[in-house]
mmCIF file of C-alpha atoms in Angstrom:
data_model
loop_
_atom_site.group_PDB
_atom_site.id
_atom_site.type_symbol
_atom_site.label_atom_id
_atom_site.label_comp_id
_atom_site.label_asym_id
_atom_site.label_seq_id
_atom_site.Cartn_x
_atom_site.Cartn_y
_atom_site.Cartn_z
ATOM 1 C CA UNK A 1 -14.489 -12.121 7.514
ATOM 2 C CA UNK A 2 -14.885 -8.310 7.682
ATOM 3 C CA UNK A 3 -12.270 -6.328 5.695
ATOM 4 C CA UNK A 4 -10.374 -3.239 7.208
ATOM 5 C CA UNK A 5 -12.656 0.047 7.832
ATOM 6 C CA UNK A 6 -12.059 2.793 7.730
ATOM 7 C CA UNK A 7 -14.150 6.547 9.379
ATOM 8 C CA UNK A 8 -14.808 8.648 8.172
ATOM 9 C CA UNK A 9 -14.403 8.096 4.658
ATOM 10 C CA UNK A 10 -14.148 12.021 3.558
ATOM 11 C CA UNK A 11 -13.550 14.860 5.522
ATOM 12 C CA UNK A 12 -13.111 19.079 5.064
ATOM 13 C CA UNK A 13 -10.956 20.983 7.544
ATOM 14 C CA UNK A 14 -9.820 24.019 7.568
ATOM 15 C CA UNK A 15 -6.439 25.332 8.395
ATOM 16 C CA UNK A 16 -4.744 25.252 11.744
ATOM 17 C CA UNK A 17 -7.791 22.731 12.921
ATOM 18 C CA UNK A 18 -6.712 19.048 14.086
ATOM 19 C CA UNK A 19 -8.442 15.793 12.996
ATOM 20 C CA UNK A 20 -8.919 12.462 14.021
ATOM 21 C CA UNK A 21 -8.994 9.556 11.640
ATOM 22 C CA UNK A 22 -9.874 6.051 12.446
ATOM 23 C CA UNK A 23 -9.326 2.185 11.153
ATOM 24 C CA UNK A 24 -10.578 -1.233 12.412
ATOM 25 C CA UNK A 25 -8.008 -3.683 11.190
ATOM 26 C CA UNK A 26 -9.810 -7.191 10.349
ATOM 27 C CA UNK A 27 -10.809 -9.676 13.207
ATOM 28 C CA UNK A 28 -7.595 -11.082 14.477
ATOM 29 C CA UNK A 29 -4.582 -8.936 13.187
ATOM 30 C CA UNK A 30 -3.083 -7.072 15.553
ATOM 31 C CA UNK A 31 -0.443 -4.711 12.677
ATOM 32 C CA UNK A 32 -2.209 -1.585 11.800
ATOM 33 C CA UNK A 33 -0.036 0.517 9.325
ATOM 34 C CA UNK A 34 -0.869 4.007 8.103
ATOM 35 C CA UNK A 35 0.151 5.425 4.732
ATOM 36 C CA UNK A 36 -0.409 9.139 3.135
ATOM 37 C CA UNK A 37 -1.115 8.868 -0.574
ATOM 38 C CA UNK A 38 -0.983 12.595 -2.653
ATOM 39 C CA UNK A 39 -0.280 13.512 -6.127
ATOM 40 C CA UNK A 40 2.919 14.809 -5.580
ATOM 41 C CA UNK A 41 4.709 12.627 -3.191
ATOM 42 C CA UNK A 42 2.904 9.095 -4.109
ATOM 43 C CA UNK A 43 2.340 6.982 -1.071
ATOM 44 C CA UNK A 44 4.433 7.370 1.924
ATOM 45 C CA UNK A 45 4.365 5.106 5.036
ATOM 46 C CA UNK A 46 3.506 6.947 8.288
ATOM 47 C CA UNK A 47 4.137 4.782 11.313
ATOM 48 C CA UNK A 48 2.618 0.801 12.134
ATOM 49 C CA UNK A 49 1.197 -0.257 15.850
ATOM 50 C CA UNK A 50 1.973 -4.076 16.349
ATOM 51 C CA UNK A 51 0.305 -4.708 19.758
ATOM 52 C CA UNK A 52 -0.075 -1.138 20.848
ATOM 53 C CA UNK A 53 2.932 -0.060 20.191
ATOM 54 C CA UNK A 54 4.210 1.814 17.654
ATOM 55 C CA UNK A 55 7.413 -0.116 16.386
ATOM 56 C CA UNK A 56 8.012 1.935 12.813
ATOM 57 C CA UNK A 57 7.430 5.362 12.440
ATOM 58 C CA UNK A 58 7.906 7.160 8.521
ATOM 59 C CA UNK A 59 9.746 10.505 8.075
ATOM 60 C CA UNK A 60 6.563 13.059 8.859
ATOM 61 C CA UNK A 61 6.702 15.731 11.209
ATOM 62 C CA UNK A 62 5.246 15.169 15.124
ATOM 63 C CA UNK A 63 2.286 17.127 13.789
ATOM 64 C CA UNK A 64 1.351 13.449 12.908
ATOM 65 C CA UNK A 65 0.549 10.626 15.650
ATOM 66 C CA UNK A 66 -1.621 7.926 16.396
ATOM 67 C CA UNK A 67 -2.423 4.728 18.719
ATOM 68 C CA UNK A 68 -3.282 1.608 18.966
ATOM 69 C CA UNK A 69 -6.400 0.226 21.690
ATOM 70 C CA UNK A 70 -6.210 -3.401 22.727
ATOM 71 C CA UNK A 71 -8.605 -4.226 20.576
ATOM 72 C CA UNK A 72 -5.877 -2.965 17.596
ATOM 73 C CA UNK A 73 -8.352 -0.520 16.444
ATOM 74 C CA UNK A 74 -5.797 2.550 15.203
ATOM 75 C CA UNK A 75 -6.663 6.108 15.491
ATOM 76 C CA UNK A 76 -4.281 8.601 13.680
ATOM 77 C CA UNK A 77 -4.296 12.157 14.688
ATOM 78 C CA UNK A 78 -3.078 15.059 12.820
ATOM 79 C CA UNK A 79 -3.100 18.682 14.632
ATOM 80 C CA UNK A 80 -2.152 21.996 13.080
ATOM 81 C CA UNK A 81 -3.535 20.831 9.774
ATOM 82 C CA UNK A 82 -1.578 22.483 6.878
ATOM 83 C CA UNK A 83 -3.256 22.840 3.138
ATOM 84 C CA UNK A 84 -0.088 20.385 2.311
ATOM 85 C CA UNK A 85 -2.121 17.339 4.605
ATOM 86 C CA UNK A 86 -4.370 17.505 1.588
ATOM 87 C CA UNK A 87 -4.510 13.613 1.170
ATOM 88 C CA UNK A 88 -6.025 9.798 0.945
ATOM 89 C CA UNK A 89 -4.611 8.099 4.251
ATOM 90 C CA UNK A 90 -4.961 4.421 4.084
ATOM 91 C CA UNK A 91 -4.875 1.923 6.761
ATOM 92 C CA UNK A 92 -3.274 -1.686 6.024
ATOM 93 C CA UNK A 93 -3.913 -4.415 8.422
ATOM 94 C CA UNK A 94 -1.934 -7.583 8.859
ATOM 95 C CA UNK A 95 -1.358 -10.160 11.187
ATOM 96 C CA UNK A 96 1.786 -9.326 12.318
ATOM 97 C CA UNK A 97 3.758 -12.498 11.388
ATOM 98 C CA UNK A 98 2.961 -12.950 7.676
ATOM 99 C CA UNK A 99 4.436 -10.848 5.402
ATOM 100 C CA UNK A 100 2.402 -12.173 2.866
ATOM 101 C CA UNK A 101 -0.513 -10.501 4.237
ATOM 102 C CA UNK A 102 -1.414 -6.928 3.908
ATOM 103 C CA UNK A 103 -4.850 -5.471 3.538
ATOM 104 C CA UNK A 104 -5.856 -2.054 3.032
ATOM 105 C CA UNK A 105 -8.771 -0.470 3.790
ATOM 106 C CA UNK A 106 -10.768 2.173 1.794
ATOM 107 C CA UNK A 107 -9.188 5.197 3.155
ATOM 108 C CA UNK A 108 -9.983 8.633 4.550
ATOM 109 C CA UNK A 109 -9.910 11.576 1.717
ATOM 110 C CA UNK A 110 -9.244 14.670 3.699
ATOM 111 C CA UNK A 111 -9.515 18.036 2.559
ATOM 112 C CA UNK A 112 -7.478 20.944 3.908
ATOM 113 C CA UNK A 113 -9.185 24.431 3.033
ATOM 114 C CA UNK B 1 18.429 5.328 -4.317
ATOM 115 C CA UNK B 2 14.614 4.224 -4.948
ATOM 116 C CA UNK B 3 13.499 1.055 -3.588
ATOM 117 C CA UNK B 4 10.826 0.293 -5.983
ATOM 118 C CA UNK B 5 10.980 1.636 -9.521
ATOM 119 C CA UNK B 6 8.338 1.223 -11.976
ATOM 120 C CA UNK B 7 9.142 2.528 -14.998
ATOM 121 C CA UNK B 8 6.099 3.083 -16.897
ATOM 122 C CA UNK B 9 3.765 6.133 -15.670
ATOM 123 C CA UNK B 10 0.979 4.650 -18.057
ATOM 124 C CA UNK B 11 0.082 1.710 -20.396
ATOM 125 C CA UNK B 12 -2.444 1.144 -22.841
ATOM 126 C CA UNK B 13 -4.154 -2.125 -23.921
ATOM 127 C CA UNK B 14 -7.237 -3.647 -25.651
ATOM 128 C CA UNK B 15 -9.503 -5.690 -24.277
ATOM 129 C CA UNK B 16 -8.087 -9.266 -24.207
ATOM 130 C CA UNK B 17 -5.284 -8.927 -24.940
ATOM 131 C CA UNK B 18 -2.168 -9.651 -21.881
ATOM 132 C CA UNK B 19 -0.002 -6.533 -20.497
ATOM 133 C CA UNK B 20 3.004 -6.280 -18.265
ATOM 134 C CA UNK B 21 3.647 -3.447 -15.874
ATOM 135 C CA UNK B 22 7.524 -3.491 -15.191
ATOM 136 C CA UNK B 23 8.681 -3.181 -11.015
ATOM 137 C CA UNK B 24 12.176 -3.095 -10.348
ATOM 138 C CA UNK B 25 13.302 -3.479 -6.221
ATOM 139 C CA UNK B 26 16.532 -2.403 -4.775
ATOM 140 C CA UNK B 27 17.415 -4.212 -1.245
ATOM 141 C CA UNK B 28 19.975 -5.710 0.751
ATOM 142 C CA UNK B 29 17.782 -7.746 2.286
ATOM 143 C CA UNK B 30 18.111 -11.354 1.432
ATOM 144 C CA UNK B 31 14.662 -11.661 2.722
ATOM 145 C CA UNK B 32 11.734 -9.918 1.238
ATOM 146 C CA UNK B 33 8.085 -9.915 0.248
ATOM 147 C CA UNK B 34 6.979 -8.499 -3.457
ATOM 148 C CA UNK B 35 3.381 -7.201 -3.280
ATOM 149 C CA UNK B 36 1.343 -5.845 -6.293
ATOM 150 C CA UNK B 37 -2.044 -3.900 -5.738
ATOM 151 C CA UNK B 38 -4.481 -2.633 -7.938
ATOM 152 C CA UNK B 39 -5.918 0.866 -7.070
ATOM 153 C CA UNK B 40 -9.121 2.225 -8.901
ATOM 154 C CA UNK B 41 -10.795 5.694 -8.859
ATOM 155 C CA UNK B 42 -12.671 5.049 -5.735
ATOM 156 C CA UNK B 43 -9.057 4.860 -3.815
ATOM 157 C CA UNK B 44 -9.287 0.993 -2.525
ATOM 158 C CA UNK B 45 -6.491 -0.793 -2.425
ATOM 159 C CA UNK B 46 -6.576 -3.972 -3.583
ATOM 160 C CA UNK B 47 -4.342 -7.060 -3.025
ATOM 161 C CA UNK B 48 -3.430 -8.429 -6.244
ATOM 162 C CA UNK B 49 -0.403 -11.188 -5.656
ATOM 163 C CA UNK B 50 2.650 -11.918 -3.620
ATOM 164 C CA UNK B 51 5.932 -12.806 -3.762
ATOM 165 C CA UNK B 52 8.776 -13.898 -1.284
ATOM 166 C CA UNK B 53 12.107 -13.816 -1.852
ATOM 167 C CA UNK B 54 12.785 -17.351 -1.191
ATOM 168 C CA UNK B 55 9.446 -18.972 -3.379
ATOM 169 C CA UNK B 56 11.193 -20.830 -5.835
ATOM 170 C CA UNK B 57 8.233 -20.587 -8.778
ATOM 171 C CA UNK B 58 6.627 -17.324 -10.198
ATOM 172 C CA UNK B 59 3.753 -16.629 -8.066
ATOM 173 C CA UNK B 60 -0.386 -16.799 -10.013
ATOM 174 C CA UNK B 61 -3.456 -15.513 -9.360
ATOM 175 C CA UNK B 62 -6.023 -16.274 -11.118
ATOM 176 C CA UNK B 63 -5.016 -14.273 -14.410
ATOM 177 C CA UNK B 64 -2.384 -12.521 -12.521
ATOM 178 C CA UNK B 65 1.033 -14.187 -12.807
ATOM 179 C CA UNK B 66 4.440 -12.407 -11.004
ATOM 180 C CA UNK B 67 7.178 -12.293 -13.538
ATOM 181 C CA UNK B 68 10.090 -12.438 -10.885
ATOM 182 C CA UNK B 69 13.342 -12.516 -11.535
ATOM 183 C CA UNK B 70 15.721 -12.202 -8.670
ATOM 184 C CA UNK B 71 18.925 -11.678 -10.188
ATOM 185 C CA UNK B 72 17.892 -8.799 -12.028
ATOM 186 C CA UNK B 73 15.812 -7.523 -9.591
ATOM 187 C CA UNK B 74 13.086 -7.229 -10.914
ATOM 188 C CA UNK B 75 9.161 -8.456 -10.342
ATOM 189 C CA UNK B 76 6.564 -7.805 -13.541
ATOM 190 C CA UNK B 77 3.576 -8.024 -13.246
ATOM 191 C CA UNK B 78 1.497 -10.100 -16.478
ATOM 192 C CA UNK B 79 -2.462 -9.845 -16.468
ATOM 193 C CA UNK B 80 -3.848 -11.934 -19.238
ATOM 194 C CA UNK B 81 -6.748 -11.490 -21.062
ATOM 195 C CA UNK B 82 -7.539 -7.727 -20.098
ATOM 196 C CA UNK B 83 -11.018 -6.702 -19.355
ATOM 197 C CA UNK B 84 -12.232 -3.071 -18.736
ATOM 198 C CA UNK B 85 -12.332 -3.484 -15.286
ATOM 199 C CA UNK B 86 -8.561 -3.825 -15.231
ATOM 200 C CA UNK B 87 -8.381 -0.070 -16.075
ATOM 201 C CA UNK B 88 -6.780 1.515 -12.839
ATOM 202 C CA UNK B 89 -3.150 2.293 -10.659
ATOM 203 C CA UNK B 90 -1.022 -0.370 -10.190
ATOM 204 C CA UNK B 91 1.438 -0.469 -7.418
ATOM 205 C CA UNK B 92 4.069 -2.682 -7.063
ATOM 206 C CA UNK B 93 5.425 -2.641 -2.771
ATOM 207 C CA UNK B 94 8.402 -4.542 -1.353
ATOM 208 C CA UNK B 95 8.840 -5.483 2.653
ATOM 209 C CA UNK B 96 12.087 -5.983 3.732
ATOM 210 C CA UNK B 97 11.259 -9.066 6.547
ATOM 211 C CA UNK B 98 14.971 -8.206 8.296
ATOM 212 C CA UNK B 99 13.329 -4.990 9.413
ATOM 213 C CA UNK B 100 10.908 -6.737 11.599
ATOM 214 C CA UNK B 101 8.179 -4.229 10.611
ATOM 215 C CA UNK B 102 5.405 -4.846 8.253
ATOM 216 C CA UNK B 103 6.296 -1.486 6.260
ATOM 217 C CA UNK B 104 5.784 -1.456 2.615
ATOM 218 C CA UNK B 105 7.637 0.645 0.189
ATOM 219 C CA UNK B 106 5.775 1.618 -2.854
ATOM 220 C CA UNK B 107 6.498 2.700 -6.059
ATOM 221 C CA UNK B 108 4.783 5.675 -7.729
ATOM 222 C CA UNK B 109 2.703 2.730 -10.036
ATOM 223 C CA UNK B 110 1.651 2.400 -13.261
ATOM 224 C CA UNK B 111 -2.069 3.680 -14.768
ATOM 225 C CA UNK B 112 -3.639 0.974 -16.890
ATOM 226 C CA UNK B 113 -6.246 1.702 -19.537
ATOM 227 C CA UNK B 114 -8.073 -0.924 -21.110
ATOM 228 C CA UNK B 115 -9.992 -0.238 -24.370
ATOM 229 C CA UNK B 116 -12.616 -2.249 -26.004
#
């Protein structure tokens, strides 16, 4: 079985652009849950998609948003970027109903310049 | 208050030998999952181990065993027989299962070095 993936894996912006981030959650889970991991702050949830909706959302400003497609592929968008977005984001996958089951995947290092 | 507390920013071991990296949870939840990951440099994180609030023995992996101890709160994690590959983050993450989400909280985890 194919683990979570994650595109791209690293990524350079600049100030004031937006970016797109995605994550394939593996075959058959349809909970896609996006964290922000920095130095400073440690690893923060964002918001999770069960079915495509979003049903949890963290404390981050609307700056920060994503979806959910009916194959639960996840796509997280941030706009405005700030030098503060500086960050790993890492998708975790599970099936919904077991909450003995979360997988991450490899994450997206992005780069605010 | 925190949710997840883990006390130790780092912890040193040699090779073979066992460590535990301390997690305490705070909840009113009577029903909750325990998670511990590994993180290395490349960023991955990886599942380690689980524990529910209800599981009535100390959950093992392999050489990872899940100290838990519900009264007190809290959920160590014991790796046995260290190798150098063990050197990286540790993260210990609770779910609250009343909260019908699958959001985990995280601690700010534990760096492990392993020496030879």
């Amino acid at each position: 079985k194919a683990g979570v993936t994650q595109t791209p894996r690293y990524l350079i912006k600049t100030r004031g652009q937006q970016v797109t981030l995605s994550c394939s959650p593996i075959s058959g889970h349809r909970s896609v849950s996006w964290y922000q991991q920095t130095p400073g702050q440690g690893l923060q949830f964002l918001f999770e998609y069960f079915s495509e909706t979003q049903r949890n959302k963290g404390n981050f400003p609307g700056r920060f948003s994503g979806r959910q497609f009916s194959n639960s592929r996840s796509e997280m968008n941030v706009s405005t970027l700030e030098l503060g977005d500086s960050a790993l984001y890492l998708c975790a996958s599970s099936a919904g109903t077991d909450y003995n089951e979360q997988f991450f995947g490899p994450g997206t290092r992005l780069t605010v310049l | 208050a925190q949710k997840i507390t883990q006390t130790q920013p780092g912890m040193f071991v040699q090779e073979k030998e066992a460590v535990t990296l301390d997690c305490t949870y705070d909840t009113s939840d009577p029903s909750y999952g325990l998670f511990w990951y590994k993180q290395p440099s490349s960023g991955e994180m990886i599942f380690l181990i689980y524990q529910g609030s209800y599981d009535q023995q100390n959950a093992t992996e392999g050489r990872y065993s899940l100290n838990f101890q519900k009264a007190r709160k809290s959920a160590n994690l014991v790796i046995s027989a260290s190798q150098l590959g063990d050197s990286a983050m540790y993260f210990c993450a609770m779910r609250e299962v009343n909260s019908g989400y699958s959001t985990l909280t995280f601690g700010k985890g534990t760096m492990l070095l392993v020496s030879p």
